[in-house]
Structure formats: structure tokens, C-alpha cells
Coordinates of C-alpha atoms in Angstrom, one line a residue:
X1 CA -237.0 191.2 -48.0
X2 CA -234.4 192.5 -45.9
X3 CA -230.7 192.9 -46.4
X4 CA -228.2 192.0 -43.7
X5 CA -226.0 194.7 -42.6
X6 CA -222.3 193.5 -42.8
X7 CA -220.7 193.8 -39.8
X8 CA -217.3 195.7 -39.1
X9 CA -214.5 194.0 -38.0
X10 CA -213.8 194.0 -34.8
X11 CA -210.4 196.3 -34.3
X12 CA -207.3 194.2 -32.5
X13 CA -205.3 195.9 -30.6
X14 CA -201.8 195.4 -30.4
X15 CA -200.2 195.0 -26.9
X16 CA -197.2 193.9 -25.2
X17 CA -197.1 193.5 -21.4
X18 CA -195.9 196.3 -19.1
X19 CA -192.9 193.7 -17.4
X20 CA -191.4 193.1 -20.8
X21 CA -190.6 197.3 -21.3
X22 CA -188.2 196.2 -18.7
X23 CA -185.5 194.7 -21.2
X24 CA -184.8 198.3 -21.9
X25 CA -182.6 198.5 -19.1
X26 CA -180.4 196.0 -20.3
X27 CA -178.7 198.7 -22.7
X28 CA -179.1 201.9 -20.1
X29 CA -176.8 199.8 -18.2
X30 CA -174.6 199.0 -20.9
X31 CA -174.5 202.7 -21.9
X32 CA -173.9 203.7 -17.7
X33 CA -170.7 200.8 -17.8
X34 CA -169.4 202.2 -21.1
X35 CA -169.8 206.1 -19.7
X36 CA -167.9 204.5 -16.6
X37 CA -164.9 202.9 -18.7
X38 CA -164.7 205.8 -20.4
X39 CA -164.5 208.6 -17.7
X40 CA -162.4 206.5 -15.3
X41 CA -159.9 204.7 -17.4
X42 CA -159.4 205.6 -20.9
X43 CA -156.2 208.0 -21.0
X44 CA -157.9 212.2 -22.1
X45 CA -154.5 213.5 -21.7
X46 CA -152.5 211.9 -24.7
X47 CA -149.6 213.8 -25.5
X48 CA -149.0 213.3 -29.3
X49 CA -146.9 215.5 -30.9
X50 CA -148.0 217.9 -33.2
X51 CA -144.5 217.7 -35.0
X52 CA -145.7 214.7 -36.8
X53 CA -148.0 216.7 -38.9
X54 CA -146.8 217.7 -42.3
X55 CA -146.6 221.8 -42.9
X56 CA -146.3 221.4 -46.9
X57 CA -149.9 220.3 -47.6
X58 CA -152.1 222.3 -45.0
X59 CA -155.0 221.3 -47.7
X60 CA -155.2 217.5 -47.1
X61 CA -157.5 218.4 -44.0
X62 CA -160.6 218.8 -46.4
X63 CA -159.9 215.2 -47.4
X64 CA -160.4 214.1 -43.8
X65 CA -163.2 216.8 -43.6
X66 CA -165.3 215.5 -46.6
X67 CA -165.4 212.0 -45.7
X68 CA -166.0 213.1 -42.6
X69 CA -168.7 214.8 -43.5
X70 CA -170.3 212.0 -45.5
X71 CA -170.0 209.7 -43.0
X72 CA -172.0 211.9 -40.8
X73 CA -175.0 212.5 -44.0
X74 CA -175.5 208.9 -44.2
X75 CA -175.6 207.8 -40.5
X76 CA -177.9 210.9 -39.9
X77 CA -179.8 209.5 -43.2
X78 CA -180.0 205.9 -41.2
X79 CA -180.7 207.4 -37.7
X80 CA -184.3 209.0 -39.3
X81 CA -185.2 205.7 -40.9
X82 CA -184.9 203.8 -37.6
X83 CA -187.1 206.7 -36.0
X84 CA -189.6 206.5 -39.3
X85 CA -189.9 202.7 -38.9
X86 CA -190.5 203.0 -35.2
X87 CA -193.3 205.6 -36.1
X88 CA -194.9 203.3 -38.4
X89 CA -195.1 200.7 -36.0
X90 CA -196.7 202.3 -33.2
X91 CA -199.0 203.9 -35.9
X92 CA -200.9 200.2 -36.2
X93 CA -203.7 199.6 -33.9
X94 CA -201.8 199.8 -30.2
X95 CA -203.1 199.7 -26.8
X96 CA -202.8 203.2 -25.4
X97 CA -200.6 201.8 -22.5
X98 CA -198.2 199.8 -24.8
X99 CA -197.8 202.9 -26.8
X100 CA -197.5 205.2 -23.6
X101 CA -194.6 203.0 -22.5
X102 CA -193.2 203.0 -26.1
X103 CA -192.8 207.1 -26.0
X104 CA -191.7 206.9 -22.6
X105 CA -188.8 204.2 -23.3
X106 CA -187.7 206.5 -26.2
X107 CA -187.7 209.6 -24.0
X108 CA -185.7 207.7 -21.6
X109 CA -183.3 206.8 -23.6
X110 CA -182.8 209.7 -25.7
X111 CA -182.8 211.8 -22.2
X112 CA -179.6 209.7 -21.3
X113 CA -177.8 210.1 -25.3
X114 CA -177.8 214.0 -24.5
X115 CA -176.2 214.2 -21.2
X116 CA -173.0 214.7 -22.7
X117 CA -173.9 217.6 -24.8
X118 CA -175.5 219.1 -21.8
X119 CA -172.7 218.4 -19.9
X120 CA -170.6 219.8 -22.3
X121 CA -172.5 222.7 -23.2
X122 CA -172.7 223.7 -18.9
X123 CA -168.5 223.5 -19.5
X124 CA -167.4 224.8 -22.6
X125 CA -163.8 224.3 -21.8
X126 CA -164.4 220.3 -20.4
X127 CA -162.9 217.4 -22.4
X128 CA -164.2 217.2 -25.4
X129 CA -164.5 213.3 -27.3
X130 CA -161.3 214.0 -29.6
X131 CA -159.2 214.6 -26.5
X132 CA -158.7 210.7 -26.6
X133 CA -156.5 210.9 -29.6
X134 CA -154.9 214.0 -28.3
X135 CA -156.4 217.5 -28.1
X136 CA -153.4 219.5 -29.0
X137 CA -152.5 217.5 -32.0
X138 CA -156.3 216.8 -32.6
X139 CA -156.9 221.4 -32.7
X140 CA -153.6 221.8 -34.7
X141 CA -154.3 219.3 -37.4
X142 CA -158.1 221.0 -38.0
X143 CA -156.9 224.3 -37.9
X144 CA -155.4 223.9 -41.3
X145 CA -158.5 224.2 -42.5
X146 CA -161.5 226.7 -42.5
X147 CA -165.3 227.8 -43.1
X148 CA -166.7 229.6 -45.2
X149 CA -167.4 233.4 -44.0
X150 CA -165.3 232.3 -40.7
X151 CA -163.3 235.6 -40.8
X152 CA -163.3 236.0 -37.5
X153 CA -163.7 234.0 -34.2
X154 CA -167.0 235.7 -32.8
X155 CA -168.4 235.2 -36.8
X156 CA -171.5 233.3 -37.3
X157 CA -172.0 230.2 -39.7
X158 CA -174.5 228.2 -40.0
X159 CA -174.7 226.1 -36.6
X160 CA -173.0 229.0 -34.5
X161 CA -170.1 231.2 -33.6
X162 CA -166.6 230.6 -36.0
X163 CA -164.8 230.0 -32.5
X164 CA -160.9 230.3 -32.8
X165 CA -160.7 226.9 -34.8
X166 CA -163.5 227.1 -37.2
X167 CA -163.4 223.7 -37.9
X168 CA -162.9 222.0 -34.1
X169 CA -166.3 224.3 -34.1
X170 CA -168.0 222.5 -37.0
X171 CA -167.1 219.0 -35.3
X172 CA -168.4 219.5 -32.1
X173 CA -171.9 221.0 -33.5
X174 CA -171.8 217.8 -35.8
X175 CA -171.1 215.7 -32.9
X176 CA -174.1 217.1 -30.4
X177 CA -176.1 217.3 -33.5
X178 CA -175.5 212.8 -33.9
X179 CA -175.7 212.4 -30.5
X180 CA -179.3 213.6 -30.8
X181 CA -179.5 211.6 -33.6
X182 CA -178.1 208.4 -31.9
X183 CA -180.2 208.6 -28.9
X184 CA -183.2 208.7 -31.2
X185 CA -182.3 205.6 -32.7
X186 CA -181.3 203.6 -30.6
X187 CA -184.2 204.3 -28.6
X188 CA -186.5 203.1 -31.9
X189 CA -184.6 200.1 -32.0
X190 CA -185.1 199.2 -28.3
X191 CA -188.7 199.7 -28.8
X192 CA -189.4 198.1 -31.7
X193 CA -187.5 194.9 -30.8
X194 CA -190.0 195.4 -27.6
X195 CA -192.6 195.9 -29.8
X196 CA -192.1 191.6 -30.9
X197 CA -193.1 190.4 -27.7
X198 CA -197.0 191.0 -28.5
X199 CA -199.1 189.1 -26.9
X200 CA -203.0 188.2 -27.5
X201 CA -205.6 186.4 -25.4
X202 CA -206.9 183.3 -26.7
X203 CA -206.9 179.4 -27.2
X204 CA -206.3 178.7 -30.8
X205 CA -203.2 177.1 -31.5
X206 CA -203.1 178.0 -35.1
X207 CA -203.9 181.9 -34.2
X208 CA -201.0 181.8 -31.2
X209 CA -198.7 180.1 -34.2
X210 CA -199.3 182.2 -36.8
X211 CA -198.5 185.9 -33.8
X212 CA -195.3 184.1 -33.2
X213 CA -194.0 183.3 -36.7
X214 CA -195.2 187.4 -37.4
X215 CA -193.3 188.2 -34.1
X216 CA -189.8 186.5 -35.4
X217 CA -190.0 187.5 -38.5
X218 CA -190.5 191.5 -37.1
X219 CA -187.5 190.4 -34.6
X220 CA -185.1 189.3 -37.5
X221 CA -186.2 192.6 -39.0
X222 CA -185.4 194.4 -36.1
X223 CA -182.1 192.9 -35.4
X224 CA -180.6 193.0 -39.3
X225 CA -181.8 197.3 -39.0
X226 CA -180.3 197.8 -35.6
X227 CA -177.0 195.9 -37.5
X228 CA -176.8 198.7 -39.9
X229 CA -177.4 201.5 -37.9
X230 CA -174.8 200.7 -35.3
X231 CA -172.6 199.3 -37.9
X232 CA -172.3 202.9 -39.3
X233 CA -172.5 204.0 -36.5
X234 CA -169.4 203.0 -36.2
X235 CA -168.2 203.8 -39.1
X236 CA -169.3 207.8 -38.3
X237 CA -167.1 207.4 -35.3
X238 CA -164.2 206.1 -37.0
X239 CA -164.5 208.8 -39.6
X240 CA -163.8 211.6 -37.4
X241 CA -160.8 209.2 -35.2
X242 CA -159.3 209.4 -39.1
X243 CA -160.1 212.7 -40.0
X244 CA -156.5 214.6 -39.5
X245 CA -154.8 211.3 -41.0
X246 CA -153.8 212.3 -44.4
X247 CA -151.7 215.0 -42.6
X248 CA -149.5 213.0 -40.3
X249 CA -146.5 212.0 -42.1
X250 CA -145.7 209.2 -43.8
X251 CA -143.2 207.8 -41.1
X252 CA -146.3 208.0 -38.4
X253 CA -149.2 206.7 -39.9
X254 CA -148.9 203.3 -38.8
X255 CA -148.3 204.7 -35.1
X256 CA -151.6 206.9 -35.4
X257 CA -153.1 204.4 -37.3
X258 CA -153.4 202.2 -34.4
X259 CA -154.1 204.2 -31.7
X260 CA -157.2 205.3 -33.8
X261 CA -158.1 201.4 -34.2
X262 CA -157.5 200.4 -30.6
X263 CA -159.9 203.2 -29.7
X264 CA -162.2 202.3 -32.6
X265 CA -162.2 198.6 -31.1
X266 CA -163.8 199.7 -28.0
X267 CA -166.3 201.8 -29.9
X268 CA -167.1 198.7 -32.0
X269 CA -167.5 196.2 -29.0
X270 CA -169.5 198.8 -27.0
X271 CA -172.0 198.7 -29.9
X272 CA -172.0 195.4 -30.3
X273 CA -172.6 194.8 -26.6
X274 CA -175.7 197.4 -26.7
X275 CA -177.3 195.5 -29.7
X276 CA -177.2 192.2 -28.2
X277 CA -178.4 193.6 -24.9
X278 CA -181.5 194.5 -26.4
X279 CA -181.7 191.4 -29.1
X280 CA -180.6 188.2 -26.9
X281 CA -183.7 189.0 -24.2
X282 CA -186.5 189.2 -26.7
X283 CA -184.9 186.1 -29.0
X284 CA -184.8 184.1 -25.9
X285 CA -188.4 184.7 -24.6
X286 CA -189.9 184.7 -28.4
X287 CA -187.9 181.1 -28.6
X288 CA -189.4 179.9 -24.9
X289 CA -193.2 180.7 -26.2
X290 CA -192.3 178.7 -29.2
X291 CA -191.5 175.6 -27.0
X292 CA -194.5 175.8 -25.1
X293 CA -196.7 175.6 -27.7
X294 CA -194.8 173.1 -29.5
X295 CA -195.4 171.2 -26.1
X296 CA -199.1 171.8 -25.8
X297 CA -199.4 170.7 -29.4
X298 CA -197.8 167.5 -28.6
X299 CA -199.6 167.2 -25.6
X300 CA -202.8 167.8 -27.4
X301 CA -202.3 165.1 -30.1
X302 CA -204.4 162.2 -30.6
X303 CA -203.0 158.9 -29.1
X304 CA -201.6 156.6 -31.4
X305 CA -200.6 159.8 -33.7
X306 CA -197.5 161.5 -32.0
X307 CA -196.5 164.7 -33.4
X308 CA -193.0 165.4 -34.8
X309 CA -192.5 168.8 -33.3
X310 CA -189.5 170.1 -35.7
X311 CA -191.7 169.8 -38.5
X312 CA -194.6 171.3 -36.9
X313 CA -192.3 174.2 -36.2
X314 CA -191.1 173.9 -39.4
X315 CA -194.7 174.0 -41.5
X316 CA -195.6 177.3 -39.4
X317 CA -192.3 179.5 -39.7
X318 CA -191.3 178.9 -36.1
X319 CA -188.4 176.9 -36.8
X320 CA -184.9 178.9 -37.1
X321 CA -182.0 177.0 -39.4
X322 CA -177.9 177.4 -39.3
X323 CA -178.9 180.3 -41.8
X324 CA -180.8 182.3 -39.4
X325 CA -177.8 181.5 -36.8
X326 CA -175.5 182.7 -38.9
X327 CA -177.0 186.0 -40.0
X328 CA -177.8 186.9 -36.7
X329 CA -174.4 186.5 -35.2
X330 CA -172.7 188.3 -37.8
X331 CA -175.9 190.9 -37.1
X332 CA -174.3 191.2 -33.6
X333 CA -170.8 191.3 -34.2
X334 CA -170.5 193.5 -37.7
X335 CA -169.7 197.0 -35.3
X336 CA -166.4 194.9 -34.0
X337 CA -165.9 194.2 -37.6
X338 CA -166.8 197.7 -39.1
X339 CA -163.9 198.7 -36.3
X340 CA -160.9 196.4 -37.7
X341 CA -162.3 197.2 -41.6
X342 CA -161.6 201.1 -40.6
X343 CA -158.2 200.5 -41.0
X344 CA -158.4 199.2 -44.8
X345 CA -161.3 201.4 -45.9
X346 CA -161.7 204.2 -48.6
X347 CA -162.4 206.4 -44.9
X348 CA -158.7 205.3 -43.9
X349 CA -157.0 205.7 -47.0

């Protein structure tokens, strides 16, 4: 008597087509417009005067410093998980081109995040980020503070040399050290909300049905992730806008309090603006294959039995309600929000 041999499974391959790797440039070009903005008309030579800092309580800098600090721990901590998830993904079964394109989107993108720390580390003495909110005030506020075993400027700590304001020195390391960070995750996000648009070959409805309703649901995923990231995102950015705060005095906090939150406004549309460049382009082509085959289903149908397509849609996970709306425009718009809650959070205060 002989025993069949069970047959393996036949291995799917995930792949997504070469055309739709192409969204990615829908954020590179919102990145290149915000770089324009901000070289050609944001103001690098505010003159605030240092005079509005307090002299009595050089030690209030560490509370800017610390929250500071953990602003920067737990949008590093985010950045790694966006990178981890993308990993994971591109771990399943992939076609080697789809994942080729994957690593080389990423690249991109990260290539493009560094530029201004290259740029910066070519000119040492260029404008720096915090001259926006005035680099004279900015230094002189900082320099109330300093590291430890920072004796001396040409001292060594642990990301480098003490420099004559040990702590401007520990923000920009910090800053080129996110902006690495950033460019990594952004670049996972972009990829993985790529990564949604697999296709497969093949005529079963139910199959086709079942991709798209995994395809959303990975989308929705995507989209709520990329939220939180550039959501504190922002809130890393606003952070450092507040860090010499608790040392301006008490007649001149509301003045610096809003040039910090018209400059954290921009930050938070600019974010918001890269996260629906990347989201609106796969929602709208995930929601236009959902359509189709609604309409070759209801072609398809026996006469005499018409198909109600909503709750076809509806049976198979297809089918979005005011819910899903909802969540998914405050998805988009919480970096604007995260900008105007600076101003009343504990990073503020």
C-alpha cells in the first residue's frame, strides 16, 4: 500500500508593481518645498535680546535640558520601531524586486534627511536650526548650563569635543544624531504604506477581496504609526524651540512664547503635509480597486438577483464608515495639533 507524500505549499510571493514606488516622490518634493521655505524666507537673523533672560537662576536651563532630553529618548525610541516594523515586513515572502526597490526608496530618502548635517558638518560656522529663534539669545541662554567633564573647550564627552558652549555642543550632536533617526523613519513609513498596494495574479473574486480588506487594514495601520511618529516628532522639535524658556523672564514669556509657536506651526503643518503626501495616493488607489471589483461583482451577478454592493463591501471588510473618516483625519492633522498643544504642555510649562 503506498502512502501519498503531502505536498508543500506553494510559497506566494509578495509584490507590488515597480510604477507605484513612484508615490515616494510625493514627500521628497514636499521635503525639497519645505527646505525652499525655509532657506529663502524664514527670518535666521532674529535679534532677540539676551537682556530678557534672568541672571538669578542660571540653573533653570537643566529644566529645559531634561525635557529636552526626554523628548529626544522617546522619539528616538519611536524612530527604531518604525524601522523594526518596516524590517518585519519586508522579512515575509517578497519578490526580490519589490524588496530591491523597498531598500532603495529608504536609501533615498534617508540620503536626502542627512544633507543638512553634511552640510553643516562641511561649515561648521553656517546657520545652525536654533538661529530661527535667535542664535545669540539661543548660545547665551545654554551657556548657563554645562557637561559633565567639560572643563575645557577642546575636552572630549561622549559624542565629541566640549566646544566653547558645552551644551549648544550636546544639541547639535543630538540634532544630527535625530535627523539620522528621522530620515530612517520616515523612509519605513513611505515604504510600508507602499508596501499596501500588493498586487496578485488571478480571477477569484473572493481571493482579490480578501488581499484588499488585508491591504486596508495594513494601510490604517500604517497611517495611525506614521501619526505617532511625526506627532512626536513634533513634539521633539518643540522641545528644543522651549528649552531656554524657564529662563526668560516672567514679563517675556508670552512674547517668546509665541514666536516659538508660530515657528512650531510650520513645523507641525510641514509634517502633516509629508504624511498625507504619502497616505492620500495609496488610500485613493486601494479605494479605486475596491470599486472595480464591487463593479465586476455586480456585473457578474445572476439576472433577476441584483447585488447590493454596500453590503457586499460591507460582509468582506472593504467598506470604510464615518469612524474610519474620522480617525484618519485626525491621523493627518494631529502634528498641527501637537504644534498649538506645545504651548499648554508639561514641555512648555
Amino acid at each position: 500500500m503506498k502512502i501519498a507524500k503531502k505536498q508543500n505549499p506553494v510559497m506566494v510571493y509578495r509584490e507590488v508593481k515597480t510604477r507605484y514606488f513612484a508615490i515616494a516622490f510625493a514627500p521628497v518634493f514636499i521635503f525639497l518645498i519645505n527646505t525652499l521655505i525655509t532657506n529663502h524666507m524664514f527670518a535666521t537673523d532674529i535679534d532677540v535680546p539676551i537682556d530678557i533672560l534672568q541672571t538669578e537662576r542660571p540653573w533653570l536651563e537643566a529644566v529645559g535640558r531634561h525635557r529636552f532630553l526626554a523628548a529626544t529618548w522617546f522619539f528616538a525610541a519611536l524612530a527604531i520601531f518604525a524601522v523594526a516594523m518596516l524590517i518585519r515586513n519586508l522579512a515575509r515572502p517578497t519578490a526580490p524586486k519589490t524588496r530591491a526597490l523597498a531598500i532603495a526608496t529608504l536609501t533615498i530618502i534617508l540620503l536626502l534627511a542627512v544633507v543638512p548635517t553634511i552640510q553643516q558638518s562641511i561649515n561648521p560656522d553656517g546657520s545652525r536650526v536654533y538661529h530661527r529663534l535667535g542664535a545669540a539669545f539661543f548660545e547665551t541662554a545654554l551657556s548657563r548650563g554645562g557637561l559633565p567633564g567639560c572643563i575645557g573647550p577642546d575636552d572630549l564627552w561622549l559624542l565629541g569635543r566640549c566646544g566653547e558652549i558645552p551644551a549648544i555642543s550636546l544639541f547639535n550632536r543630538i540634532l544630527d544624531i535625530v535627523n539620522v533617526l528621522a530620515g530612517l523613519s520616515v523612509g519605513a513609513l513611505v515604504v510600508g504604506m507602499v508596501l499596501c498596494l500588493e498586487t496578485r495574479e488571478g480571477d477569484n473574486i473572493e481571493d482579490q477581496a480578501a488581499l484588499l480588506a488585508r491591504n486596508l487594514k495594513q494601510m490604517r495601520q500604517q497611517l495611525y504609526v506614521s501619526s505617532i511618529v511625526l506627532t512626536f516628532g513634533m513634539l521633539f522639535a518643540t522641545s528644543w524651540m522651549y528649552w531656554p524658556l524657564p529662563l526668560v523672564k516672567e514679563a517675556e514669556q508670552a512674547a517668546y512664547s509665541a514666536l516659538v509657536l508660530a515657528s512650531a506651526l510650520f513645523s507641525g503643518t510641514y509634517f502633516s503635509l509629508l504624511m498625507l503626501s504619502f497616505y492620500l495616493p495609496v488610500a485613493l488607489i486601494l479605494d479605486g480597486r475596491t470599486r472595480k471589483l464591487a463593479e465586476k461583482v455586480r456585473r457578474g451577478a445572476r439576472p433577476g438577483e441584483p447585488l447590493n454592493a454596500m453590503q457586499w463591501r460591507k460582509s468582506r471588510g472593504l467598506q470604510e464608515g464615518a469612524l474610519d473618516y474620522l480617525r484618519a483625519g485626525f491621523a493627518v492633522t494631529a502634528p498641527i495639533l501637537a504644534a498649538f498643544a506645545g504651548g499648554i504642555s508639561p514641555i512648555a510649562l
